[in-house]
């Protein structure tokens, strides 16, 4: 009875696990289909199943056939009479196993063992479908490697497949050998004892055949290892060097023939039956592999290469430089000279107002805190990431910072986190906040272009579809189009606005059977019991875009920062850069141990309301994305099909730029001798951020590049020489059409000093006026936050700008209070950028900024007590009006002004 209970429970558990697996599979089928990407689901599923079935079946047959060869021997062993001697009497007996182990049972046992091992091996190849598909659909690169003269596609698409097959064959042989070895061991020890283990001719013949197969496979392995020398990291550069080509390559070629010879000798030995010959041949292979694979290369390296390393390695260094530059697109970088020491005039500033008016004074770190205080409105709203983009606003090209106001269900109060609220009611975020990068109010707060709930816009860009169902915080599934109204946004007081989802990219709940499947897949029985659901209700799941898109395209790599975009029709979209990568590009040095080839070949658009995902090809020259196009026909669209209002927001991705900049810091040296000696190695600069020295991040800005006639959106990062802090060059990646993707490097004359970021930071610290003021602020209950130092190219010179923020100890709302500007030998700190520019260039230069109030003080206060009281009353009434209207930003500004006025009253009373 106990055993029956265990069996029933086991069957039920297995049934439930299988049922849930099928439920999830069915759910994925519906989900991919709802987005129009059933082709991806079918291709991956059929490729995965086909590969696992083929591998599992092959392993099963190979092991089973080998086991069958032992069947006759096993049956003879258990049927033969055994004996033992006792007091000079020989006793004969027959093993009891003979009664139970029938030929049929033995065959069934072999079948089960082979099936289990086949299943194990098939499980081990899960996820390897992409290797097979890329082998079948590979696209030529049109470029050959310098050693074997094969097209790069042979290594990127085909070599991984050959290695995969080689590993499988090796697994098959080893597992089969272990299985038959165990069978012969048990049979012979029971029959003749350990003294005559594997003494049987049949066992020796069987093992010999497996040994022949093993050494033939090993010969192929040596052949493959020749090509793997293209990824050697033992020399002065990544890729094969002199020793690899003249020693290790020779070793692999010799070992290839020796392994074949060993296999032939073992085969011949089946007839000659001289087992020592086999031992000798295997010993020769082992000895030669040690001598040629270890000793000989070490001798070549120490006796020939090291005494004359540069001369020996020069052609291989040249190969590494060429192919690393090709793998990272550095061969497309244009270098230009940039004069040093030029001084700008006030007229130059006036002539570059587009650049000046787009200097970013807001650092995303303090701004994220300010956004949280002014624009989150409710505890359950979150503006997680501050994005940087550009828009044409009132016919002016403006750089802005913006964030999506997402709904974070984790922040709902505990009593609010009911199933109805979490799944049916609180389904989406609402709107965005947007501010220009260079404007602020008189209180040092951002001057919002778009703010509040519902979104109020002071510019020509309007948010007409503010609901955000898909974002970076939407981790839970929700059900829409139910009898329960969805919370839209708070109106004021205890009133809320409600809405219903109008999209059609969810999965319909349908009838009772489908709901039961959903309940099983989500492990949530309430889906089955909820009375608010209708047949037309839709389940929205995989809503977090960082899970949604990789689930659709697991074969791509993704940038770390998707960003929100507002189109001309008022709809919100997420734009995300995707990369094609490989770790099999010959001679190319890897980045972060992740790969050694990368292209930003795909731009992805995700509708924040409907969840629809579109893939656009941004680099049609990339053979890897061409291969994926063949594997998944119809999935990728030409970039020309992207709507124009979204195309304007394409930008050069930061992650790719960082990788390219890191590689270019070394691989800008194309002279082999200079590269070998690392004479001109560059570093990425550092800067002070919140009083900590950190690596400088690339930054977007709108500027007019040298020799160009109009401003454009570019991504910039300076370079410094190795072990120095002055600036040697700067890199710029262009984001605007028709120059999108162009990367330029402007190099300074090496004989002249150009201040680097840390040198400017040091000058700030050493300026007595600035340092005294910073010290004073830090001692008055506030902390000074140093923002990003920006190096802005203006005409043929550089302008350095660093914003300063003040944050009270009890406040989480940093205020922009000062702007530091450096140019040439001058460095100034003023409340606004225009005042700082006025001081440096000695003339009135007006930017689009409101004056910033100094830190709260009333040393020069001229107002009377009565005026201050009247002003305080007005500010209080204004704040209450803003609060009633739901204008939280306006309310915060009024309260900040009221605080300053009350402080001024206190100072006046003391006087």
GROMACS .gro file of C-alpha atoms in nm, residues 381-762:
model
  382
  381UNK     CA    1   0.516   5.603  -0.961
  382UNK     CA    2   0.887   5.587  -1.044
  383UNK     CA    3   1.103   5.767  -1.297
  384UNK     CA    4   1.374   5.503  -1.303
  385UNK     CA    5   1.616   5.617  -1.572
  386UNK     CA    6   1.695   5.961  -1.705
  387UNK     CA    7   1.746   5.945  -2.081
  388UNK     CA    8   1.914   6.200  -2.306
  389UNK     CA    9   1.780   6.278  -2.652
  390UNK     CA   10   1.717   6.566  -2.890
  391UNK     CA   11   1.402   6.718  -3.037
  392UNK     CA   12   1.320   7.003  -3.270
  393UNK     CA   13   1.132   7.237  -3.036
  394UNK     CA   14   0.983   7.555  -3.175
  395UNK     CA   15   1.211   7.521  -3.478
  396UNK     CA   16   1.521   7.491  -3.258
  397UNK     CA   17   1.737   7.180  -3.229
  398UNK     CA   18   1.739   7.114  -2.853
  399UNK     CA   19   1.895   6.851  -2.633
  400UNK     CA   20   1.665   6.734  -2.356
  401UNK     CA   21   1.654   6.494  -2.065
  402UNK     CA   22   1.343   6.286  -2.006
  403UNK     CA   23   1.213   5.991  -1.810
  404UNK     CA   24   0.911   5.764  -1.828
  405UNK     CA   25   0.676   5.770  -1.529
  406UNK     CA   26   0.626   5.399  -1.471
  407UNK     CA   27   0.401   5.230  -1.219
  408UNK     CA   28   0.596   5.022  -0.968
  409UNK     CA   29   0.351   4.775  -0.814
  410UNK     CA   30   0.598   4.694  -0.537
  411UNK     CA   31   0.546   5.045  -0.399
  412UNK     CA   32   0.171   5.004  -0.355
  413UNK     CA   33   0.068   4.994   0.009
  414UNK     CA   34   0.038   4.646   0.159
  415UNK     CA   35  -0.339   4.662   0.192
  416UNK     CA   36  -0.365   4.775  -0.171
  417UNK     CA   37  -0.173   4.476  -0.305
  418UNK     CA   38  -0.478   4.260  -0.366
  419UNK     CA   39  -0.507   4.030  -0.666
  420UNK     CA   40  -0.764   4.257  -0.833
  421UNK     CA   41  -0.545   4.565  -0.789
  422UNK     CA   42  -0.221   4.397  -0.893
  423UNK     CA   43  -0.359   4.214  -1.197
  424UNK     CA   44  -0.660   4.412  -1.319
  425UNK     CA   45  -0.651   4.767  -1.186
  426UNK     CA   46  -0.299   4.910  -1.150
  427UNK     CA   47  -0.183   4.811  -1.494
  428UNK     CA   48   0.020   5.097  -1.636
  429UNK     CA   49   0.235   5.403  -1.579
  430UNK     CA   50   0.152   5.746  -1.712
  431UNK     CA   51   0.341   5.998  -1.920
  432UNK     CA   52   0.689   6.141  -1.913
  433UNK     CA   53   0.878   6.433  -1.766
  434UNK     CA   54   1.108   6.634  -1.993
  435UNK     CA   55   1.341   6.927  -1.938
  436UNK     CA   56   1.603   7.103  -2.151
  437UNK     CA   57   1.959   7.021  -2.056
  438UNK     CA   58   2.064   7.382  -1.997
  439UNK     CA   59   1.765   7.553  -1.833
  440UNK     CA   60   1.663   7.586  -1.470
  441UNK     CA   61   1.436   7.794  -1.255
  442UNK     CA   62   1.554   8.065  -1.019
  443UNK     CA   63   1.553   7.802  -0.742
  444UNK     CA   64   1.800   7.582  -0.927
  445UNK     CA   65   1.538   7.327  -1.031
  446UNK     CA   66   1.481   7.192  -1.382
  447UNK     CA   67   1.257   7.399  -1.607
  448UNK     CA   68   1.019   7.131  -1.737
  449UNK     CA   69   0.901   7.124  -2.096
  450UNK     CA   70   0.661   6.839  -2.010
  451UNK     CA   71   0.546   6.770  -1.657
  452UNK     CA   72   0.266   6.661  -1.425
  453UNK     CA   73  -0.028   6.423  -1.460
  454UNK     CA   74  -0.189   6.440  -1.709
  455UNK     CA   75   0.114   6.558  -1.907
  456UNK     CA   76   0.120   6.935  -1.951
  457UNK     CA   77   0.346   7.052  -2.232
  458UNK     CA   78   0.482   7.402  -2.288
  459UNK     CA   79   0.630   7.308  -2.627
  460UNK     CA   80   0.505   7.181  -2.961
  461UNK     CA   81   0.559   6.818  -2.852
  462UNK     CA   82   0.244   6.675  -2.688
  463UNK     CA   83   0.185   6.342  -2.516
  464UNK     CA   84  -0.146   6.210  -2.653
  465UNK     CA   85  -0.103   5.845  -2.554
  466UNK     CA   86   0.064   5.865  -2.212
  467UNK     CA   87  -0.018   5.515  -2.080
  468UNK     CA   88   0.291   5.295  -2.031
  469UNK     CA   89   0.203   4.926  -2.020
  470UNK     CA   90   0.552   4.813  -2.123
  471UNK     CA   91   0.870   4.948  -1.968
  472UNK     CA   92   1.163   4.877  -1.739
  473UNK     CA   93   0.960   4.829  -1.418
  474UNK     CA   94   0.667   4.631  -1.557
  475UNK     CA   95   0.771   4.297  -1.413
  476UNK     CA   96   0.427   4.140  -1.351
  477UNK     CA   97   0.159   4.021  -1.588
  478UNK     CA   98  -0.172   4.210  -1.596
  479UNK     CA   99  -0.511   4.135  -1.748
  480UNK     CA  100  -0.688   4.411  -1.942
  481UNK     CA  101  -1.030   4.459  -2.103
  482UNK     CA  102  -1.198   4.312  -1.797
  483UNK     CA  103  -1.506   4.424  -1.608
  484UNK     CA  104  -1.275   4.611  -1.369
  485UNK     CA  105  -1.179   4.961  -1.478
  486UNK     CA  106  -0.806   5.027  -1.495
  487UNK     CA  107  -0.658   5.302  -1.282
  488UNK     CA  108  -0.532   5.571  -1.520
  489UNK     CA  109  -0.404   5.857  -1.304
  490UNK     CA  110  -0.491   6.049  -0.986
  491UNK     CA  111  -0.713   6.351  -1.044
  492UNK     CA  112  -0.686   6.508  -0.701
  493UNK     CA  113  -0.801   6.436  -0.350
  494UNK     CA  114  -0.952   6.088  -0.344
  495UNK     CA  115  -1.061   6.091  -0.708
  496UNK     CA  116  -0.899   5.892  -0.987
  497UNK     CA  117  -0.937   5.872  -1.361
  498UNK     CA  118  -0.995   5.531  -1.522
  499UNK     CA  119  -0.938   5.387  -1.868
  500UNK     CA  120  -0.942   5.066  -2.073
  501UNK     CA  121  -0.663   4.921  -2.282
  502UNK     CA  122  -0.723   4.976  -2.654
  503UNK     CA  123  -0.442   4.764  -2.798
  504UNK     CA  124  -0.458   4.417  -2.950
  505UNK     CA  125  -0.112   4.275  -2.884
  506UNK     CA  126  -0.207   4.081  -2.573
  507UNK     CA  127  -0.317   3.717  -2.557
  508UNK     CA  128  -0.690   3.669  -2.520
  509UNK     CA  129  -0.798   3.474  -2.214
  510UNK     CA  130  -1.073   3.300  -2.413
  511UNK     CA  131  -1.289   3.033  -2.254
  512UNK     CA  132  -1.255   2.812  -1.952
  513UNK     CA  133  -0.999   2.570  -2.103
  514UNK     CA  134  -0.759   2.842  -2.209
  515UNK     CA  135  -0.794   3.015  -1.872
  516UNK     CA  136  -0.712   2.686  -1.703
  517UNK     CA  137  -0.396   2.664  -1.913
  518UNK     CA  138  -0.304   3.022  -1.815
  519UNK     CA  139  -0.368   2.944  -1.449
  520UNK     CA  140  -0.134   2.646  -1.474
  521UNK     CA  141   0.138   2.836  -1.662
  522UNK     CA  142   0.133   3.134  -1.423
  523UNK     CA  143   0.074   2.914  -1.116
  524UNK     CA  144  -0.221   3.138  -1.030
  525UNK     CA  145  -0.555   2.963  -0.978
  526UNK     CA  146  -0.736   3.299  -0.945
  527UNK     CA  147  -0.721   3.339  -1.323
  528UNK     CA  148  -0.957   3.045  -1.344
  529UNK     CA  149  -1.192   3.171  -1.074
  530UNK     CA  150  -1.198   3.548  -1.139
  531UNK     CA  151  -1.547   3.664  -1.236
  532UNK     CA  152  -1.422   3.995  -1.380
  533UNK     CA  153  -1.257   3.825  -1.677
  534UNK     CA  154  -1.428   3.809  -2.016
  535UNK     CA  155  -1.356   3.602  -2.325
  536UNK     CA  156  -1.219   3.918  -2.490
  537UNK     CA  157  -0.991   4.002  -2.197
  538UNK     CA  158  -0.621   4.003  -2.278
  539UNK     CA  159  -0.325   3.894  -2.069
  540UNK     CA  160  -0.022   4.118  -2.107
  541UNK     CA  161   0.293   3.939  -1.993
  542UNK     CA  162   0.667   3.961  -2.059
  543UNK     CA  163   0.604   4.333  -2.017
  544UNK     CA  164   0.950   4.431  -1.899
  545UNK     CA  165   1.122   4.528  -2.223
  546UNK     CA  166   1.453   4.386  -2.096
  547UNK     CA  167   1.282   4.046  -2.083
  548UNK     CA  168   1.040   4.092  -2.372
  549UNK     CA  169   1.290   4.169  -2.649
  550UNK     CA  170   1.560   3.913  -2.550
  551UNK     CA  171   1.286   3.647  -2.542
  552UNK     CA  172   1.196   3.737  -2.900
  553UNK     CA  173   1.557   3.758  -3.017
  554UNK     CA  174   1.783   3.555  -2.785
  555UNK     CA  175   2.051   3.545  -3.052
  556UNK     CA  176   2.121   3.921  -3.025
  557UNK     CA  177   2.312   4.116  -2.759
  558UNK     CA  178   2.166   4.436  -2.621
  559UNK     CA  179   2.278   4.780  -2.512
  560UNK     CA  180   2.250   4.854  -2.141
  561UNK     CA  181   2.030   5.161  -2.190
  562UNK     CA  182   1.698   5.154  -2.376
  563UNK     CA  183   1.554   5.506  -2.396
  564UNK     CA  184   1.206   5.653  -2.419
  565UNK     CA  185   1.102   5.845  -2.732
  566UNK     CA  186   0.800   6.068  -2.798
  567UNK     CA  187   0.690   6.062  -3.162
  568UNK     CA  188   0.516   6.341  -3.353
  569UNK     CA  189   0.175   6.181  -3.297
  570UNK     CA  190   0.217   6.191  -2.919
  571UNK     CA  191   0.288   5.818  -2.874
  572UNK     CA  192   0.561   5.683  -2.649
  573UNK     CA  193   0.812   5.426  -2.770
  574UNK     CA  194   1.121   5.259  -2.632
  575UNK     CA  195   1.421   5.260  -2.864
  576UNK     CA  196   1.687   4.997  -2.799
  577UNK     CA  197   2.015   4.918  -2.973
  578UNK     CA  198   2.103   4.555  -3.039
  579UNK     CA  199   2.434   4.404  -3.142
  580UNK     CA  200   2.552   4.107  -3.340
  581UNK     CA  201   2.863   3.960  -3.183
  582UNK     CA  202   3.104   3.673  -3.229
  583UNK     CA  203   3.405   3.536  -3.044
  584UNK     CA  204   3.546   3.369  -3.355
  585UNK     CA  205   3.691   3.659  -3.556
  586UNK     CA  206   4.055   3.566  -3.631
  587UNK     CA  207   4.333   3.777  -3.481
  588UNK     CA  208   4.089   4.014  -3.307
  589UNK     CA  209   4.151   4.088  -2.939
  590UNK     CA  210   3.840   4.015  -2.725
  591UNK     CA  211   3.657   4.279  -2.523
  592UNK     CA  212   3.570   4.201  -2.160
  593UNK     CA  213   3.613   3.828  -2.236
  594UNK     CA  214   3.277   3.835  -2.419
  595UNK     CA  215   3.365   3.836  -2.787
  596UNK     CA  216   3.596   3.985  -3.045
  597UNK     CA  217   3.354   4.111  -3.310
  598UNK     CA  218   3.064   4.353  -3.270
  599UNK     CA  219   2.827   4.549  -3.490
  600UNK     CA  220   2.528   4.767  -3.399
  601UNK     CA  221   2.320   4.605  -3.671
  602UNK     CA  222   1.971   4.632  -3.525
  603UNK     CA  223   1.755   4.916  -3.392
  604UNK     CA  224   1.451   4.801  -3.196
  605UNK     CA  225   1.130   4.995  -3.141
  606UNK     CA  226   0.890   4.888  -2.864
  607UNK     CA  227   0.555   5.065  -2.839
  608UNK     CA  228   0.512   5.155  -2.472
  609UNK     CA  229   0.133   5.125  -2.502
  610UNK     CA  230   0.072   4.823  -2.725
  611UNK     CA  231   0.397   4.634  -2.666
  612UNK     CA  232   0.454   4.580  -3.038
  613UNK     CA  233   0.820   4.517  -3.122
  614UNK     CA  234   0.987   4.602  -3.453
  615UNK     CA  235   1.341   4.513  -3.560
  616UNK     CA  236   1.519   4.738  -3.811
  617UNK     CA  237   1.854   4.662  -3.975
  618UNK     CA  238   2.091   4.954  -3.929
  619UNK     CA  239   2.405   4.793  -4.076
  620UNK     CA  240   2.335   4.606  -4.398
  621UNK     CA  241   2.705   4.527  -4.448
  622UNK     CA  242   2.717   4.296  -4.145
  623UNK     CA  243   2.736   3.927  -4.253
  624UNK     CA  244   2.606   3.812  -3.914
  625UNK     CA  245   2.276   4.000  -3.941
  626UNK     CA  246   2.246   3.880  -4.302
  627UNK     CA  247   2.274   3.526  -4.167
  628UNK     CA  248   1.998   3.590  -3.911
  629UNK     CA  249   1.785   3.733  -4.192
  630UNK     CA  250   1.812   3.399  -4.370
  631UNK     CA  251   1.731   3.206  -4.053
  632UNK     CA  252   1.429   3.422  -3.966
  633UNK     CA  253   1.284   3.557  -4.292
  634UNK     CA  254   1.051   3.852  -4.251
  635UNK     CA  255   1.158   3.940  -3.897
  636UNK     CA  256   1.400   4.220  -3.978
  637UNK     CA  257   1.295   4.532  -4.167
  638UNK     CA  258   1.512   4.775  -4.362
  639UNK     CA  259   1.591   5.090  -4.167
  640UNK     CA  260   1.417   5.287  -4.443
  641UNK     CA  261   1.084   5.146  -4.321
  642UNK     CA  262   1.123   5.303  -3.978
  643UNK     CA  263   0.885   5.600  -3.938
  644UNK     CA  264   1.064   5.929  -4.001
  645UNK     CA  265   0.963   6.079  -3.667
  646UNK     CA  266   1.132   5.787  -3.488
  647UNK     CA  267   1.429   5.776  -3.721
  648UNK     CA  268   1.520   6.125  -3.601
  649UNK     CA  269   1.591   5.980  -3.255
  650UNK     CA  270   1.837   5.711  -3.359
  651UNK     CA  271   2.161   5.766  -3.172
  652UNK     CA  272   2.504   5.608  -3.164
  653UNK     CA  273   2.498   5.361  -2.873
  654UNK     CA  274   2.716   5.426  -2.569
  655UNK     CA  275   2.816   5.063  -2.508
  656UNK     CA  276   2.955   5.019  -2.859
  657UNK     CA  277   3.126   5.358  -2.838
  658UNK     CA  278   3.292   5.260  -2.509
  659UNK     CA  279   3.422   4.935  -2.659
  660UNK     CA  280   3.552   5.111  -2.969
  661UNK     CA  281   3.714   5.388  -2.767
  662UNK     CA  282   3.885   5.136  -2.540
  663UNK     CA  283   4.023   4.945  -2.838
  664UNK     CA  284   4.115   5.259  -3.030
  665UNK     CA  285   4.323   5.382  -2.737
  666UNK     CA  286   4.565   5.102  -2.828
  667UNK     CA  287   4.489   5.016  -3.189
  668UNK     CA  288   4.521   5.369  -3.326
  669UNK     CA  289   4.888   5.274  -3.344
  670UNK     CA  290   4.923   5.110  -3.686
  671UNK     CA  291   5.303   5.109  -3.694
  672UNK     CA  292   5.420   4.769  -3.569
  673UNK     CA  293   5.726   4.899  -3.387
  674UNK     CA  294   5.529   5.172  -3.213
  675UNK     CA  295   5.259   4.919  -3.120
  676UNK     CA  296   5.517   4.672  -2.987
  677UNK     CA  297   5.674   4.936  -2.764
  678UNK     CA  298   5.335   5.088  -2.672
  679UNK     CA  299   5.492   5.427  -2.738
  680UNK     CA  300   5.167   5.612  -2.798
  681UNK     CA  301   4.914   5.423  -2.590
  682UNK     CA  302   4.618   5.629  -2.478
  683UNK     CA  303   4.390   5.599  -2.177
  684UNK     CA  304   4.029   5.688  -2.116
  685UNK     CA  305   4.017   5.989  -1.884
  686UNK     CA  306   3.883   6.019  -1.531
  687UNK     CA  307   3.687   6.299  -1.366
  688UNK     CA  308   3.550   6.393  -1.026
  689UNK     CA  309   3.189   6.297  -0.968
  690UNK     CA  310   3.044   6.374  -0.626
  691UNK     CA  311   3.403   6.416  -0.497
  692UNK     CA  312   3.507   6.069  -0.620
  693UNK     CA  313   3.743   6.008  -0.909
  694UNK     CA  314   3.565   5.793  -1.167
  695UNK     CA  315   3.610   5.693  -1.527
  696UNK     CA  316   3.469   5.959  -1.755
  697UNK     CA  317   3.153   5.852  -1.933
  698UNK     CA  318   3.091   5.931  -2.300
  699UNK     CA  319   2.839   6.213  -2.329
  700UNK     CA  320   2.596   6.334  -2.592
  701UNK     CA  321   2.591   6.695  -2.698
  702UNK     CA  322   2.478   6.912  -2.985
  703UNK     CA  323   2.770   7.090  -3.141
  704UNK     CA  324   2.910   7.197  -3.474
  705UNK     CA  325   3.206   6.980  -3.560
  706UNK     CA  326   3.512   7.150  -3.713
  707UNK     CA  327   3.468   7.232  -4.082
  708UNK     CA  328   3.092   7.159  -4.066
  709UNK     CA  329   2.822   7.415  -4.126
  710UNK     CA  330   2.544   7.305  -3.893
  711UNK     CA  331   2.520   7.160  -3.541
  712UNK     CA  332   2.455   6.791  -3.496
  713UNK     CA  333   2.401   6.534  -3.223
  714UNK     CA  334   2.728   6.362  -3.136
  715UNK     CA  335   2.870   6.133  -2.870
  716UNK     CA  336   3.206   6.249  -2.736
  717UNK     CA  337   3.489   6.109  -2.524
  718UNK     CA  338   3.839   6.256  -2.475
  719UNK     CA  339   4.164   6.057  -2.462
  720UNK     CA  340   4.469   6.111  -2.243
  721UNK     CA  341   4.821   5.974  -2.294
  722UNK     CA  342   4.928   5.674  -2.087
  723UNK     CA  343   5.024   5.779  -1.733
  724UNK     CA  344   4.944   6.143  -1.814
  725UNK     CA  345   4.639   6.362  -1.746
  726UNK     CA  346   4.661   6.606  -2.036
  727UNK     CA  347   4.436   6.553  -2.337
  728UNK     CA  348   4.580   6.400  -2.653
  729UNK     CA  349   4.266   6.357  -2.868
  730UNK     CA  350   3.890   6.324  -2.861
  731UNK     CA  351   3.653   6.086  -3.036
  732UNK     CA  352   3.313   6.179  -3.173
  733UNK     CA  353   3.040   5.951  -3.312
  734UNK     CA  354   2.774   6.114  -3.524
  735UNK     CA  355   2.405   6.033  -3.471
  736UNK     CA  356   2.227   6.248  -3.728
  737UNK     CA  357   2.149   6.154  -4.089
  738UNK     CA  358   2.310   6.138  -4.338
  739UNK     CA  359   2.628   6.097  -4.132
  740UNK     CA  360   2.495   5.848  -3.879
  741UNK     CA  361   2.759   5.601  -3.768
  742UNK     CA  362   3.060   5.805  -3.875
  743UNK     CA  363   3.329   5.806  -3.608
  744UNK     CA  364   3.595   6.077  -3.606
  745UNK     CA  365   3.903   6.125  -3.392
  746UNK     CA  366   4.050   6.473  -3.357
  747UNK     CA  367   4.415   6.462  -3.253
  748UNK     CA  368   4.601   6.745  -3.083
  749UNK     CA  369   4.962   6.836  -3.163
  750UNK     CA  370   5.177   6.621  -2.936
  751UNK     CA  371   5.417   6.905  -2.861
  752UNK     CA  372   5.149   7.130  -2.708
  753UNK     CA  373   4.966   7.101  -2.379
  754UNK     CA  374   4.587   7.064  -2.384
  755UNK     CA  375   4.424   7.036  -2.044
  756UNK     CA  376   4.268   6.701  -1.967
  757UNK     CA  377   3.958   6.651  -1.749
  758UNK     CA  378   4.151   6.573  -1.429
  759UNK     CA  379   4.378   6.873  -1.486
  760UNK     CA  380   4.070   7.094  -1.502
  761UNK     CA  381   3.938   6.927  -1.186
  762UNK     CA  382   4.271   7.002  -1.017
   0.00000   0.00000   0.00000
